[in-house]
Amino acid sequence: MQIICVQIICYLLILIVYMLGKKKGAIALCITILFLCYVQAIDPFFKSSFEGKITLEHAKIISVQNTEKSIRYEVVFQHKTILKQQIYVSTPPDDKALEVGDGLRGRCVLKEIQAPVNLGLFDYKLYTKSQGIRFQCYMDKIEKIDLPGYQVFQLKIRRALSIYFTLFTSEVEAYLQAFILGDTSFFGENRQIFIELGLAHILAISGAHLEAIQLFFLWTAKKIRMTKEIAIFLYLGFIIIYSGVLKRSISFERALIMRVSMQVLEDIQGARVEPEQKYTLLFLVCSYLIIRNPFVIYNIAFQYSVLCSVFLTLYANKGYEIEGRVHKYIWYAKCNICCILITLPLVIAIQQQFYLFTLISTLIFRAFLGIVAIFSFLTALIPFFEAILVQILSILNWMLIFSQKLNYNISIPLYFQSQQLVLTCCCIVNAHNLLSSRRAIKSLFAVFTLFILICMVQFNLQLNSIHFLSLPHGEATVIKIDGIIYMIDTGGGMRDLDNIAIAEKYLKPFMLKNGMGKINHLILTHDDIDHVGAIFALLTIVTVDKIYLNESSNTYYEQLKREHPEVEVEIVTDPKKLPHLVIFSVLDTSTNNNDTSLLVYGYFGRMYWLFLGDLEKEGEKALIRQYPKLRVDVIKVGHHGSKTSTSRELLAAYKPEYGIINVQTKNIHNHPSKEVVDRLDAYNIKYWVTAVDGGQSYFFIGPFQFFLH
């Protein structure tokens, strides 16, 4: 509920700023307070429903996966459900002849997604939320049922349109699927670019479609001398049918109800709807949607759109008063920037970063995609327009690629809620100044002041950190001290695809999210695949200054020198002192490759840290013999917690206070072993296991330090 609370704070602050600037809005403020109370009242519903059993009216299968033990069906609720909710069916129904589009009914347990969280890395729980998935349902006692006739009719129309769109080129098909049916899954790489530029909401079916369709009906009515009332009646009828066919988003449904209600209200009053009336109407519509389906408050797109609507409706009449097309365009440009400002706290709360180019790209692509949407509709009706649409899309794709090259993201880790609150206040005050001020220079100065503040937060709050990453294969540790980035091992799997996935989906996103542009020092402890497997995939997408290997890694040394001559590679024979740590080994040669692991020792955050690689008993004895008085507060437990490592002799000699067991999530060796866990417990060592507890992070700056799990 943290993001929900941030959104409610935004509501209150928007209204307070509006009241101070306009000397009115008490009714809107009271309604917002009631909305706050309402959200808090329904919070227990979610907590009680996680483990509660519910009956599905009907559900639609979207995929089927055969496994050795059973058939797993992945379905989505079809009964007035806004969010995608995955259901994993462990036991298939008696009738296994199920196809996509069939209905299911059964008993299920509703649970919140509890996947391990990789801090600063790939957060599966956060990813599912961004995809509109908040809960998982585990079903049993399942039976097949027939869907109602209207749903079958909708599916047939959608399927017929989808088949029709395949007659066009793949690029045109993707845009037709998105702008007409609301399905963005055909975009491929472009969809990811849209997301990176902060423009993913533009791809969804939104209120812009309603406005374009309404203008089309009114224009047609004027040309054929049809009365406005008949045109509006036909428009509403078309919208109802259209919304039933496409994959409607909650934002589209809210915009649909709002537009119809405002049209009726304008006809009754015979005048333009006032901002306070719009806000009250918005509150009523949102309340209706939440009462009908409380899960909607977890929909990120719904939060964004409502937050923007709350702000813009209060200032809508000001846009009507502006004369001249140029001044109106400037006004709408200001509104777009304000939408970014208002939603910025939510974006940062979720993604922990913000793309500077989003400010410019929103102004460019909103107008350009409006043209694309129009020609998508025309092409669907008249295939003759396909050639024109192809030319427009080629320009759009060039703009996307060019924008991605210009893109620069600011990593903004908000470790404390007070930072987020300050950022929210600054965003809202600047947005208000931007719309209220008539002088563009003054307005832009306020906006740039905000982003200077963001940059100062980012670059002045240089928290040093140590991150033990939770990877699907192998282990990796990242240390950031005084702007210098160290990485110990890269993780890795047996397949090239595993290594590419680790580099592209885990290591690089982690670095971008934490503002790490490159790796200054990469330490590969030894040449086991689970420690070095992803090195070559990583070097293709991340800049590395220098790599350190042990003496047993000659094969990797030659390959690195041959394939990446731009990277300096060094084999460590004697203790190597770097600015903040020391790299050394205790056995140059051994029958056990793990005992030749490079060890890393350093003083971070007023504690001494020892990273043991895969060191086992023979290496541990050599370590104690060579460094008997080594002070150790935290150890990275050797060999993923294997019983052949972390001996009683090692723990008795160094007496560490904390331990980190870095174990891959796809763990077939049942690490950590019971023997190691018992030893750690016997010496009262507090420890964390990444495969169970998720990635572990340790932050420190000056006298302050804390673990974050």
XYZ file of C-alpha atoms in Angstrom:
709
model
C 0.000 0.000 0.000
C 3.045 2.328 0.096
C 2.579 3.532 -3.486
C -1.138 3.999 -2.850
C -0.322 6.230 0.117
C 2.082 8.263 -2.025
C -0.678 8.706 -4.584
C -3.121 9.910 -1.910
C -0.526 12.364 -0.591
C -0.236 13.647 -4.161
C -4.023 14.146 -4.282
C -3.964 16.168 -1.092
C -0.974 18.277 -2.090
C -2.440 19.011 -5.531
C -5.626 20.270 -3.968
C -3.855 22.302 -1.295
C -1.710 24.019 -3.933
C -4.812 24.592 -6.049
C -6.702 26.068 -3.090
C -3.824 28.401 -2.282
C -3.642 29.546 -5.895
C -7.367 29.737 -6.656
C -8.897 30.333 -3.194
C -11.389 27.515 -3.693
C -11.654 23.762 -3.800
C -12.852 22.870 -0.292
C -15.397 20.400 -1.664
C -12.745 18.642 -3.711
C -10.491 18.473 -0.654
C -13.256 16.904 1.443
C -13.945 14.356 -1.275
C -10.262 13.453 -1.429
C -10.170 12.928 2.346
C -13.191 10.636 2.008
C -11.350 8.760 -0.733
C -8.378 8.374 1.619
C -10.642 6.920 4.304
C -12.243 4.604 1.760
C -8.896 3.193 0.586
C -7.816 2.609 4.168
C -11.136 0.897 4.871
C -10.751 -1.618 2.053
C -7.132 -2.398 2.944
C -8.191 -5.245 5.320
C -10.049 -6.807 2.393
C -6.778 -7.483 0.601
C -5.057 -8.798 3.701
C -7.892 -11.189 4.470
C -8.326 -12.309 0.881
C -4.743 -13.463 0.332
C -5.414 -16.780 2.014
C -9.179 -16.822 1.534
C -10.857 -19.197 -0.879
C -12.973 -17.815 -3.679
C -15.068 -19.284 -6.458
C -14.325 -18.255 -10.001
C -17.340 -17.478 -12.083
C -15.369 -18.204 -15.203
C -11.835 -17.859 -16.504
C -10.186 -17.932 -19.890
C -7.118 -20.027 -20.636
C -4.296 -18.068 -22.226
C -1.577 -20.736 -22.288
C -1.025 -24.421 -21.543
C 2.292 -25.868 -20.400
C 2.910 -29.628 -20.277
C 5.202 -30.888 -17.523
C 6.239 -34.361 -16.436
C 3.953 -34.356 -13.385
C 0.933 -32.458 -14.597
C -0.472 -29.956 -17.054
C -0.248 -26.357 -15.896
C -2.810 -23.943 -17.237
C -2.230 -20.220 -17.096
C -5.510 -18.347 -17.202
C -6.930 -14.889 -16.553
C -10.199 -14.042 -14.883
C -12.870 -13.029 -17.332
C -15.445 -11.784 -14.824
C -15.055 -7.992 -14.597
C -11.419 -8.224 -13.613
C -9.144 -5.344 -14.451
C -5.805 -6.805 -13.484
C -4.294 -9.840 -15.108
C -4.325 -12.512 -12.436
C -2.372 -15.670 -13.110
C -3.735 -19.011 -11.993
C -1.399 -21.980 -11.807
C -3.420 -25.166 -11.991
C -1.403 -27.954 -10.414
C -4.024 -30.640 -11.034
C -5.790 -30.582 -14.411
C -9.509 -31.310 -14.701
C -10.709 -34.739 -15.760
C -11.395 -33.453 -19.253
C -7.897 -32.547 -20.468
C -9.060 -31.506 -23.918
C -8.901 -27.792 -23.107
C -8.131 -25.059 -25.578
C -7.494 -21.346 -25.427
C -10.866 -19.692 -24.956
C -12.460 -22.458 -22.892
C -13.942 -21.657 -19.506
C -12.900 -23.035 -16.125
C -14.555 -22.992 -12.744
C -12.940 -24.098 -9.528
C -11.888 -23.312 -6.008
C -8.691 -21.370 -5.527
C -6.541 -19.782 -2.862
C -5.661 -16.169 -3.577
C -2.109 -15.205 -2.561
C 0.077 -12.188 -3.022
C 3.166 -12.848 -5.143
C 5.963 -13.850 -2.772
C 8.863 -14.446 -5.169
C 12.333 -13.665 -3.733
C 13.237 -10.019 -4.171
C 16.636 -9.235 -5.672
C 17.358 -5.812 -4.272
C 18.448 -3.423 -6.974
C 18.382 -6.318 -9.441
C 15.559 -8.110 -11.257
C 12.600 -7.889 -8.904
C 10.063 -10.454 -10.127
C 7.382 -9.134 -7.805
C 7.874 -5.620 -9.154
C 7.930 -6.940 -12.706
C 4.587 -8.697 -12.266
C 3.093 -5.507 -10.856
C 4.310 -3.558 -13.873
C 2.572 -6.142 -16.047
C -0.691 -5.667 -14.174
C -0.311 -8.886 -12.160
C -0.656 -8.516 -8.402
C -1.925 -11.863 -7.128
C -1.572 -15.543 -7.870
C -4.395 -18.045 -7.527
C -3.792 -21.734 -6.921
C -6.767 -23.731 -8.153
C -8.122 -27.169 -7.446
C -11.446 -28.972 -8.016
C -11.548 -27.556 -11.515
C -14.225 -28.231 -14.077
C -14.773 -27.081 -17.611
C -17.747 -24.811 -18.345
C -19.195 -23.051 -21.358
C -18.656 -19.314 -21.675
C -21.681 -17.018 -22.070
C -22.726 -16.233 -25.616
C -21.597 -12.607 -25.577
C -18.075 -13.623 -24.538
C -17.887 -16.199 -27.294
C -19.058 -13.497 -29.713
C -16.357 -11.091 -28.476
C -13.656 -13.743 -28.856
C -14.781 -14.545 -32.388
C -14.715 -10.875 -33.421
C -11.272 -10.366 -31.901
C -9.949 -13.493 -33.573
C -11.418 -12.465 -36.927
C -9.811 -9.005 -36.673
C -6.476 -10.518 -35.610
C -6.516 -12.840 -38.612
C -7.396 -9.898 -40.855
C -4.451 -7.881 -39.512
C -2.031 -10.685 -40.440
C -2.644 -9.787 -44.100
C -0.555 -6.640 -43.560
C 3.195 -6.421 -43.021
C 4.412 -7.411 -39.548
C 5.175 -3.809 -38.575
C 1.785 -2.507 -39.667
C 0.110 -5.502 -38.020
C 1.747 -4.648 -34.683
C 0.373 -1.089 -34.719
C -3.073 -2.209 -35.857
C -3.200 -4.714 -33.009
C -2.161 -2.003 -30.537
C -4.283 0.933 -31.660
C -7.429 -0.985 -32.575
C -7.467 -4.057 -30.333
C -5.262 -2.707 -27.534
C -2.802 -5.630 -27.756
C 0.820 -4.420 -27.492
C 2.406 -7.888 -27.468
C 3.210 -7.640 -31.210
C 5.554 -4.670 -30.795
C 8.624 -6.747 -29.997
C 11.753 -4.657 -29.432
C 9.886 -1.377 -29.992
C 7.728 -2.080 -26.965
C 10.826 -2.216 -24.775
C 12.061 1.079 -26.245
C 8.697 2.685 -25.487
C 8.992 1.456 -21.900
C 12.570 2.733 -21.526
C 11.502 6.161 -22.794
C 8.602 6.269 -20.345
C 6.028 6.130 -23.153
C 4.458 2.733 -22.555
C 1.148 4.337 -21.564
C 0.830 5.790 -25.063
C 0.616 2.281 -26.511
C -2.454 1.405 -24.458
C -6.009 2.147 -25.494
C -6.727 5.473 -23.812
C -9.117 8.413 -23.823
C -7.357 9.827 -26.887
C -9.154 7.213 -28.986
C -12.502 8.336 -27.628
C -11.777 11.943 -28.492
C -10.671 11.039 -32.023
C -13.767 8.886 -32.593
C -16.070 11.591 -31.242
C -14.543 14.200 -33.529
C -14.962 11.813 -36.451
C -18.671 11.307 -35.695
C -19.296 15.032 -35.246
C -17.436 15.850 -38.468
C -19.398 13.179 -40.343
C -22.678 14.467 -38.889
C -21.860 17.993 -40.039
C -21.053 16.846 -43.572
C -24.246 14.807 -43.989
C -26.322 17.376 -42.069
C -27.131 15.027 -39.227
C -28.242 16.531 -35.908
C -25.714 16.622 -33.098
C -27.976 14.554 -30.846
C -28.157 11.691 -33.350
C -24.388 11.847 -33.880
C -23.766 11.607 -30.127
C -26.233 8.708 -29.862
C -24.450 6.799 -32.661
C -21.086 7.666 -31.115
C -22.057 6.230 -27.730
C -23.433 3.082 -29.353
C -20.240 2.577 -31.331
C -18.083 3.148 -28.232
C -19.990 0.502 -26.255
C -19.498 -2.086 -29.011
C -15.883 -1.035 -29.578
C -14.999 -1.260 -25.881
C -16.521 -4.736 -25.724
C -14.303 -6.053 -28.508
C -10.895 -4.644 -27.582
C -8.686 -5.460 -24.613
C -9.895 -2.498 -22.650
C -7.638 -1.102 -19.977
C -8.948 0.404 -16.786
C -7.791 3.819 -18.027
C -9.887 3.384 -21.150
C -12.927 2.354 -19.133
C -12.531 5.336 -16.813
C -12.143 7.687 -19.785
C -15.190 6.127 -21.459
C -17.457 6.671 -18.461
C -16.064 10.164 -17.855
C -16.580 11.272 -21.453
C -20.132 9.939 -21.644
C -21.011 11.471 -18.264
C -19.522 14.848 -19.170
C -21.403 14.841 -22.470
C -24.690 14.228 -20.642
C -23.836 16.853 -18.002
C -23.017 19.477 -20.637
C -26.306 18.812 -22.435
C -28.270 19.162 -19.167
C -26.497 22.347 -18.061
C -26.169 23.839 -21.492
C -22.702 25.055 -20.490
C -19.154 23.818 -20.047
C -18.509 21.580 -17.040
C -16.673 23.379 -14.216
C -13.382 21.950 -12.840
C -14.939 21.149 -9.437
C -17.719 19.233 -11.180
C -15.189 17.318 -13.250
C -13.230 16.424 -10.146
C -16.347 15.245 -8.333
C -17.331 13.199 -11.379
C -13.823 11.732 -11.539
C -14.049 10.757 -7.883
C -17.428 9.076 -8.398
C -16.228 7.148 -11.452
C -13.060 5.971 -9.677
C -15.085 4.980 -6.615
C -17.437 2.962 -8.829
C -14.525 1.144 -10.471
C -12.895 0.416 -7.114
C -16.131 -0.780 -5.507
C -16.769 -3.029 -8.496
C -13.246 -4.434 -8.326
C -11.018 -3.331 -5.410
C -7.951 -4.847 -7.081
C -7.893 -1.901 -9.449
C -6.070 0.304 -6.943
C -2.980 -1.839 -7.555
C -3.042 -1.059 -11.273
C -0.112 1.290 -11.905
C -1.588 2.683 -15.131
C -4.812 3.460 -13.268
C -2.862 5.354 -10.604
C -0.944 7.354 -13.216
C -3.989 8.300 -15.268
C -6.119 9.270 -12.274
C -3.322 11.339 -10.792
C -2.863 13.268 -14.041
C -6.622 13.705 -14.426
C -6.976 15.084 -10.904
C -4.395 17.744 -11.635
C -5.478 18.653 -15.148
C -9.209 18.873 -14.437
C -8.563 21.592 -11.889
C -6.783 23.665 -14.525
C -8.841 22.640 -17.583
C -10.809 25.883 -17.983
C -7.609 27.872 -18.227
C -6.860 26.087 -21.513
C -10.252 27.101 -22.943
C -9.500 30.765 -22.261
C -6.273 30.778 -24.277
C -6.568 32.188 -27.794
C -4.370 31.394 -30.754
C -3.129 28.021 -31.952
C 0.494 28.649 -31.001
C -0.400 29.649 -27.456
C -2.729 26.653 -27.155
C 0.046 24.310 -28.294
C 2.375 25.828 -25.685
C -0.356 25.294 -23.108
C -0.775 21.618 -24.047
C 3.005 21.178 -24.012
C 3.036 22.566 -20.483
C 0.268 20.127 -19.557
C 2.337 17.192 -20.842
C 5.329 18.291 -18.785
C 3.084 18.693 -15.757
C 1.787 15.145 -16.207
C 5.382 13.919 -16.063
C 6.089 16.025 -12.986
C 2.977 14.867 -11.155
C 3.645 11.172 -11.807
C 7.400 11.476 -11.206
C 7.236 10.424 -7.520
C 5.352 7.264 -8.480
C 7.762 6.481 -11.318
C 10.765 6.874 -9.045
C 9.106 4.882 -6.252
C 8.670 1.958 -8.648
C 11.640 2.156 -11.025
C 14.164 4.051 -8.851
C 15.238 6.009 -11.949
C 14.035 8.620 -14.414
C 14.942 9.202 -18.050
C 15.738 12.836 -18.795
C 14.759 12.458 -22.425
C 11.205 11.550 -21.393
C 10.432 15.279 -21.147
C 11.246 15.824 -24.808
C 10.055 12.476 -26.135
C 6.598 12.876 -24.599
C 6.098 16.125 -26.509
C 7.295 14.529 -29.745
C 5.626 11.153 -29.617
C 2.231 12.165 -28.243
C 1.547 14.262 -31.319
C 3.207 11.843 -33.726
C 1.437 8.756 -32.380
C -1.848 10.606 -32.753
C -1.172 10.620 -36.513
C -0.197 6.937 -36.394
C -3.430 6.074 -34.577
C -5.561 7.857 -37.187
C -3.861 6.087 -40.100
C -4.075 2.762 -38.251
C -7.857 3.114 -38.148
C -7.959 4.200 -41.786
C -5.706 1.337 -42.892
C -7.908 -1.184 -41.110
C -10.931 0.171 -43.019
C -9.204 1.009 -46.302
C -6.029 -1.062 -47.000
C -5.006 1.545 -49.579
C -3.587 3.653 -46.716
C -1.082 0.949 -45.769
C 1.674 2.487 -47.895
C 1.245 5.850 -46.140
C 1.236 4.157 -42.732
C 4.465 2.302 -43.581
C 6.216 5.600 -44.361
C 4.967 7.176 -41.132
C 6.080 4.128 -39.121
C 9.549 4.222 -40.694
C 9.922 7.818 -39.469
C 8.603 6.830 -36.041
C 11.050 3.917 -35.765
C 13.926 6.192 -36.727
C 12.818 8.618 -34.010
C 12.697 5.764 -31.478
C 16.215 4.579 -32.292
C 17.581 8.123 -32.299
C 15.843 8.878 -29.001
C 17.285 5.770 -27.404
C 20.799 6.869 -28.331
C 20.204 10.301 -26.792
C 18.622 8.834 -23.706
C 20.221 9.421 -20.325
C 18.778 8.070 -17.129
C 19.189 9.470 -13.635
C 19.322 6.786 -10.994
C 17.422 8.040 -7.936
C 17.459 5.467 -5.129
C 14.984 6.749 -2.545
C 16.089 4.908 0.573
C 13.943 7.027 2.881
C 10.263 8.012 2.621
C 11.112 11.604 3.558
C 13.034 11.945 0.280
C 9.991 10.801 -1.636
C 7.736 13.231 0.191
C 10.086 16.167 -0.523
C 10.251 15.132 -4.178
C 6.437 14.943 -4.348
C 6.058 18.457 -2.911
C 8.627 19.886 -5.335
C 6.961 18.218 -8.329
C 3.488 19.513 -7.495
C 4.597 23.074 -6.689
C 6.622 23.241 -9.915
C 3.706 21.868 -11.943
C 1.405 24.486 -10.431
C 3.897 27.270 -11.193
C 4.303 25.995 -14.738
C 0.567 26.208 -15.467
C -0.074 29.391 -13.490
C 2.823 31.502 -14.713
C 2.445 33.414 -17.983
C 6.166 33.869 -18.375
C 7.769 30.855 -20.007
C 11.236 31.673 -18.635
C 9.964 31.717 -15.062
C 8.111 28.442 -15.591
C 11.064 26.681 -17.183
C 13.349 27.966 -14.442
C 11.095 26.293 -11.868
C 11.206 22.997 -13.768
C 14.973 23.025 -14.166
C 15.327 23.878 -10.475
C 13.463 20.673 -9.694
C 15.760 18.527 -11.818
C 18.857 20.191 -10.398
C 17.496 19.193 -6.995
C 17.073 15.604 -8.211
C 20.619 15.541 -9.539
C 21.946 16.938 -6.264
C 20.138 14.203 -4.342
C 21.681 11.632 -6.656
C 25.265 12.869 -6.708
C 25.576 14.253 -3.180
C 24.027 11.256 -1.452
C 26.813 8.899 -2.506
C 25.991 5.905 -0.376
C 28.714 3.305 -0.575
C 27.301 -0.169 -0.911
C 27.927 -3.899 -1.167
C 25.407 -6.023 -3.060
C 25.195 -9.815 -2.991
C 23.139 -10.544 -6.079
C 20.652 -13.375 -6.277
C 21.122 -14.967 -9.704
C 19.433 -17.974 -11.310
C 22.873 -19.474 -11.999
C 26.035 -18.849 -9.979
C 26.955 -15.882 -7.808
C 28.121 -12.296 -8.153
C 28.937 -9.491 -5.741
C 29.163 -5.766 -6.525
C 30.978 -3.240 -4.320
C 30.624 0.519 -4.838
C 32.972 2.774 -2.867
C 33.735 6.430 -3.594
C 32.493 6.021 -7.158
C 34.730 3.009 -7.884
C 32.887 -0.174 -8.918
C 34.232 -3.626 -8.021
C 32.570 -6.856 -9.138
C 33.494 -10.252 -7.715
C 32.509 -13.029 -10.166
C 29.791 -12.793 -12.793
C 27.665 -15.866 -12.251
C 27.092 -18.263 -15.116
C 25.335 -21.347 -16.403
C 26.102 -24.259 -18.687
C 24.240 -22.798 -21.666
C 25.097 -19.637 -23.604
C 21.470 -18.527 -23.316
C 21.761 -18.660 -19.513
C 24.858 -16.470 -19.573
C 23.293 -13.951 -21.947
C 20.198 -13.792 -19.728
C 22.324 -13.197 -16.614
C 24.219 -10.357 -18.295
C 21.232 -8.680 -19.965
C 18.425 -9.270 -17.461
C 20.303 -9.166 -14.153
C 23.764 -7.592 -14.178
C 23.222 -4.714 -16.618
C 19.794 -3.682 -15.207
C 21.288 -3.769 -11.712
C 24.110 -1.446 -12.759
C 21.803 0.974 -14.574
C 19.409 1.077 -11.665
C 22.206 1.941 -9.251
C 23.888 4.532 -11.474
C 26.925 2.375 -12.312
C 28.251 3.259 -15.746
C 31.060 0.706 -15.885
C 33.061 -1.814 -13.841
C 36.466 -0.531 -12.796
C 37.772 -3.800 -11.332
C 36.349 -7.257 -12.112
C 37.687 -10.074 -9.944
C 37.136 -13.649 -11.133
C 37.936 -15.857 -8.158
C 38.406 -19.068 -10.192
C 37.300 -20.617 -13.454
C 34.245 -22.607 -12.357
C 31.392 -21.931 -14.759
C 29.050 -20.662 -12.038
C 31.573 -17.894 -11.232
C 32.880 -16.858 -14.666
C 30.352 -18.216 -17.185
C 28.714 -14.844 -17.935
C 31.994 -12.923 -18.389
C 31.958 -12.789 -22.206
C 28.270 -11.947 -22.423
C 28.869 -9.183 -19.862
C 31.812 -7.706 -21.768
C 29.635 -7.189 -24.849
C 27.226 -4.849 -23.018
C 29.189 -3.374 -20.089
C 32.527 -1.560 -20.075
C 35.190 -3.169 -17.862
C 38.543 -1.515 -17.182
C 40.520 -4.385 -15.666
C 40.032 -8.094 -14.915
C 41.906 -10.137 -12.295
C 42.342 -13.940 -12.585
C 44.003 -16.631 -10.496
C 46.948 -18.696 -11.775
C 44.734 -21.618 -12.790
C 42.732 -19.533 -15.270
C 45.204 -19.499 -18.170
C 42.543 -20.584 -20.670
C 40.337 -17.647 -19.804
C 43.351 -15.336 -19.808
C 44.242 -16.241 -23.405
C 40.638 -16.011 -24.592
C 40.102 -12.627 -22.942
C 43.319 -11.207 -24.431
C 42.317 -12.514 -27.853
C 38.638 -11.484 -27.942
C 38.779 -8.306 -25.817
C 42.188 -6.662 -26.257
C 40.724 -3.356 -24.990
C 40.390 -4.827 -21.480
C 43.455 -5.075 -19.244
C 43.821 -8.590 -17.796
C 46.129 -9.532 -14.912
C 46.920 -12.854 -13.245
C 47.282 -12.356 -9.496
C 50.263 -14.227 -8.020
C 51.155 -11.985 -5.079
C 48.712 -9.977 -2.938
C 47.291 -7.177 -5.089
C 46.348 -3.978 -3.263
C 43.590 -1.895 -4.846
C 42.247 1.457 -3.529
C 39.781 -0.150 -1.095
C 40.594 -3.865 -0.884
C 43.254 -6.554 -1.275
C 43.150 -9.557 -3.621
C 45.214 -12.602 -2.671
C 45.302 -16.391 -2.775
C 46.588 -18.911 -0.270
C 47.245 -21.878 -2.594
C 48.675 -21.352 -6.070
C 48.174 -24.968 -7.074
C 45.968 -27.666 -5.653
C 44.277 -30.872 -6.697
C 41.021 -29.082 -5.801
C 40.399 -26.141 -8.127
C 38.184 -24.439 -5.513
C 41.141 -24.021 -3.140
C 42.951 -21.843 -5.691
C 40.188 -19.235 -5.461
C 41.194 -15.611 -5.202
C 40.146 -14.123 -1.861
C 39.100 -10.521 -1.301
C 39.616 -8.671 1.972
C 38.581 -5.106 2.767
C 37.405 -2.622 5.392
C 33.957 -1.295 4.493
C 31.555 0.611 6.687
C 33.599 0.128 9.863
C 33.583 -3.650 9.375
C 36.154 -6.077 7.963
C 34.896 -8.240 5.102
C 36.339 -11.502 3.771
C 35.101 -13.005 0.492
C 36.077 -16.682 0.330
C 35.123 -17.644 -3.229
C 34.761 -21.437 -3.292
C 37.545 -22.023 -0.756
C 37.307 -25.443 0.950
C 38.967 -27.086 3.950
C 42.511 -27.373 2.563
C 42.475 -23.726 1.490
C 40.933 -22.638 4.799
C 43.762 -24.330 6.703
C 46.326 -22.513 4.549
C 44.465 -19.223 5.125
C 44.531 -19.655 8.916
C 48.188 -20.682 8.810
C 49.263 -17.657 6.757
C 46.945 -15.069 8.375
C 46.190 -16.289 11.909
C 45.304 -12.844 13.311
C 43.093 -11.644 10.480
C 40.132 -9.647 11.786
C 36.831 -10.602 10.139
C 33.390 -9.181 10.903
C 31.534 -10.427 7.801
C 32.311 -13.460 5.639
C 30.978 -14.425 2.282
C 30.567 -18.119 3.127
C 32.699 -20.311 0.881
C 31.365 -22.549 -1.893
C 27.701 -21.513 -1.540
C 27.446 -23.102 1.906
C 28.744 -26.534 0.883
C 29.614 -28.897 3.750
C 33.230 -29.029 2.489
C 33.696 -25.350 3.336
C 33.304 -23.016 6.342
C 34.943 -25.383 8.806
C 34.724 -25.027 12.563
C 38.427 -24.176 12.569
C 37.812 -21.175 10.301
C 34.897 -19.882 12.374
C 36.796 -20.393 15.639
C 39.869 -18.579 14.312
C 38.112 -15.489 12.903
C 34.814 -15.348 14.853
C 32.788 -13.394 12.264
C 29.578 -11.700 13.348
C 27.678 -11.945 10.022
C 27.641 -14.368 7.111
C 26.279 -14.184 3.574
C 25.550 -17.432 1.736
C 25.279 -16.641 -1.955
C 23.328 -19.466 -3.571
C 21.809 -19.526 -7.030
C 18.024 -19.652 -7.132
C 18.092 -22.744 -9.379
C 19.916 -24.792 -6.759
C 20.185 -28.534 -7.417
C 22.754 -29.247 -4.679
C 20.509 -28.246 -1.764
C 22.938 -25.555 -0.630
C 23.518 -24.472 2.057
C 24.141 -27.800 3.746
C 22.715 -28.564 7.161
C 26.248 -28.997 8.537
C 27.247 -25.427 7.594
C 24.024 -23.974 8.976
C 24.584 -25.828 12.260
C 28.146 -24.493 12.454
C 27.002 -20.917 11.900
C 24.317 -21.323 14.558
C 26.828 -22.835 16.979
C 29.015 -19.726 16.738
C 26.016 -17.329 16.928
C 26.649 -15.956 13.443
C 23.739 -14.133 11.878
C 23.481 -15.164 8.240
C 21.332 -14.677 5.128
C 20.805 -17.016 2.158
C 20.226 -15.195 -1.141
C 18.132 -18.001 -2.659
C 15.740 -17.762 0.303
C 16.042 -14.184 1.575
C 16.709 -12.537 -1.780
C 19.633 -10.328 -2.694
C 21.404 -8.694 0.244
C 22.702 -5.131 0.287
C 24.834 -3.244 2.792
C 24.909 0.566 2.653
C 27.300 2.838 4.488
C 28.306 6.500 4.477
C 30.436 8.059 7.185
C 29.382 6.688 10.585
C 26.082 5.330 9.265
C 25.616 1.806 7.957
C 22.755 -0.643 7.587
C 21.839 -3.941 5.937
C 18.903 -4.005 3.516
C 17.338 -7.358 2.690
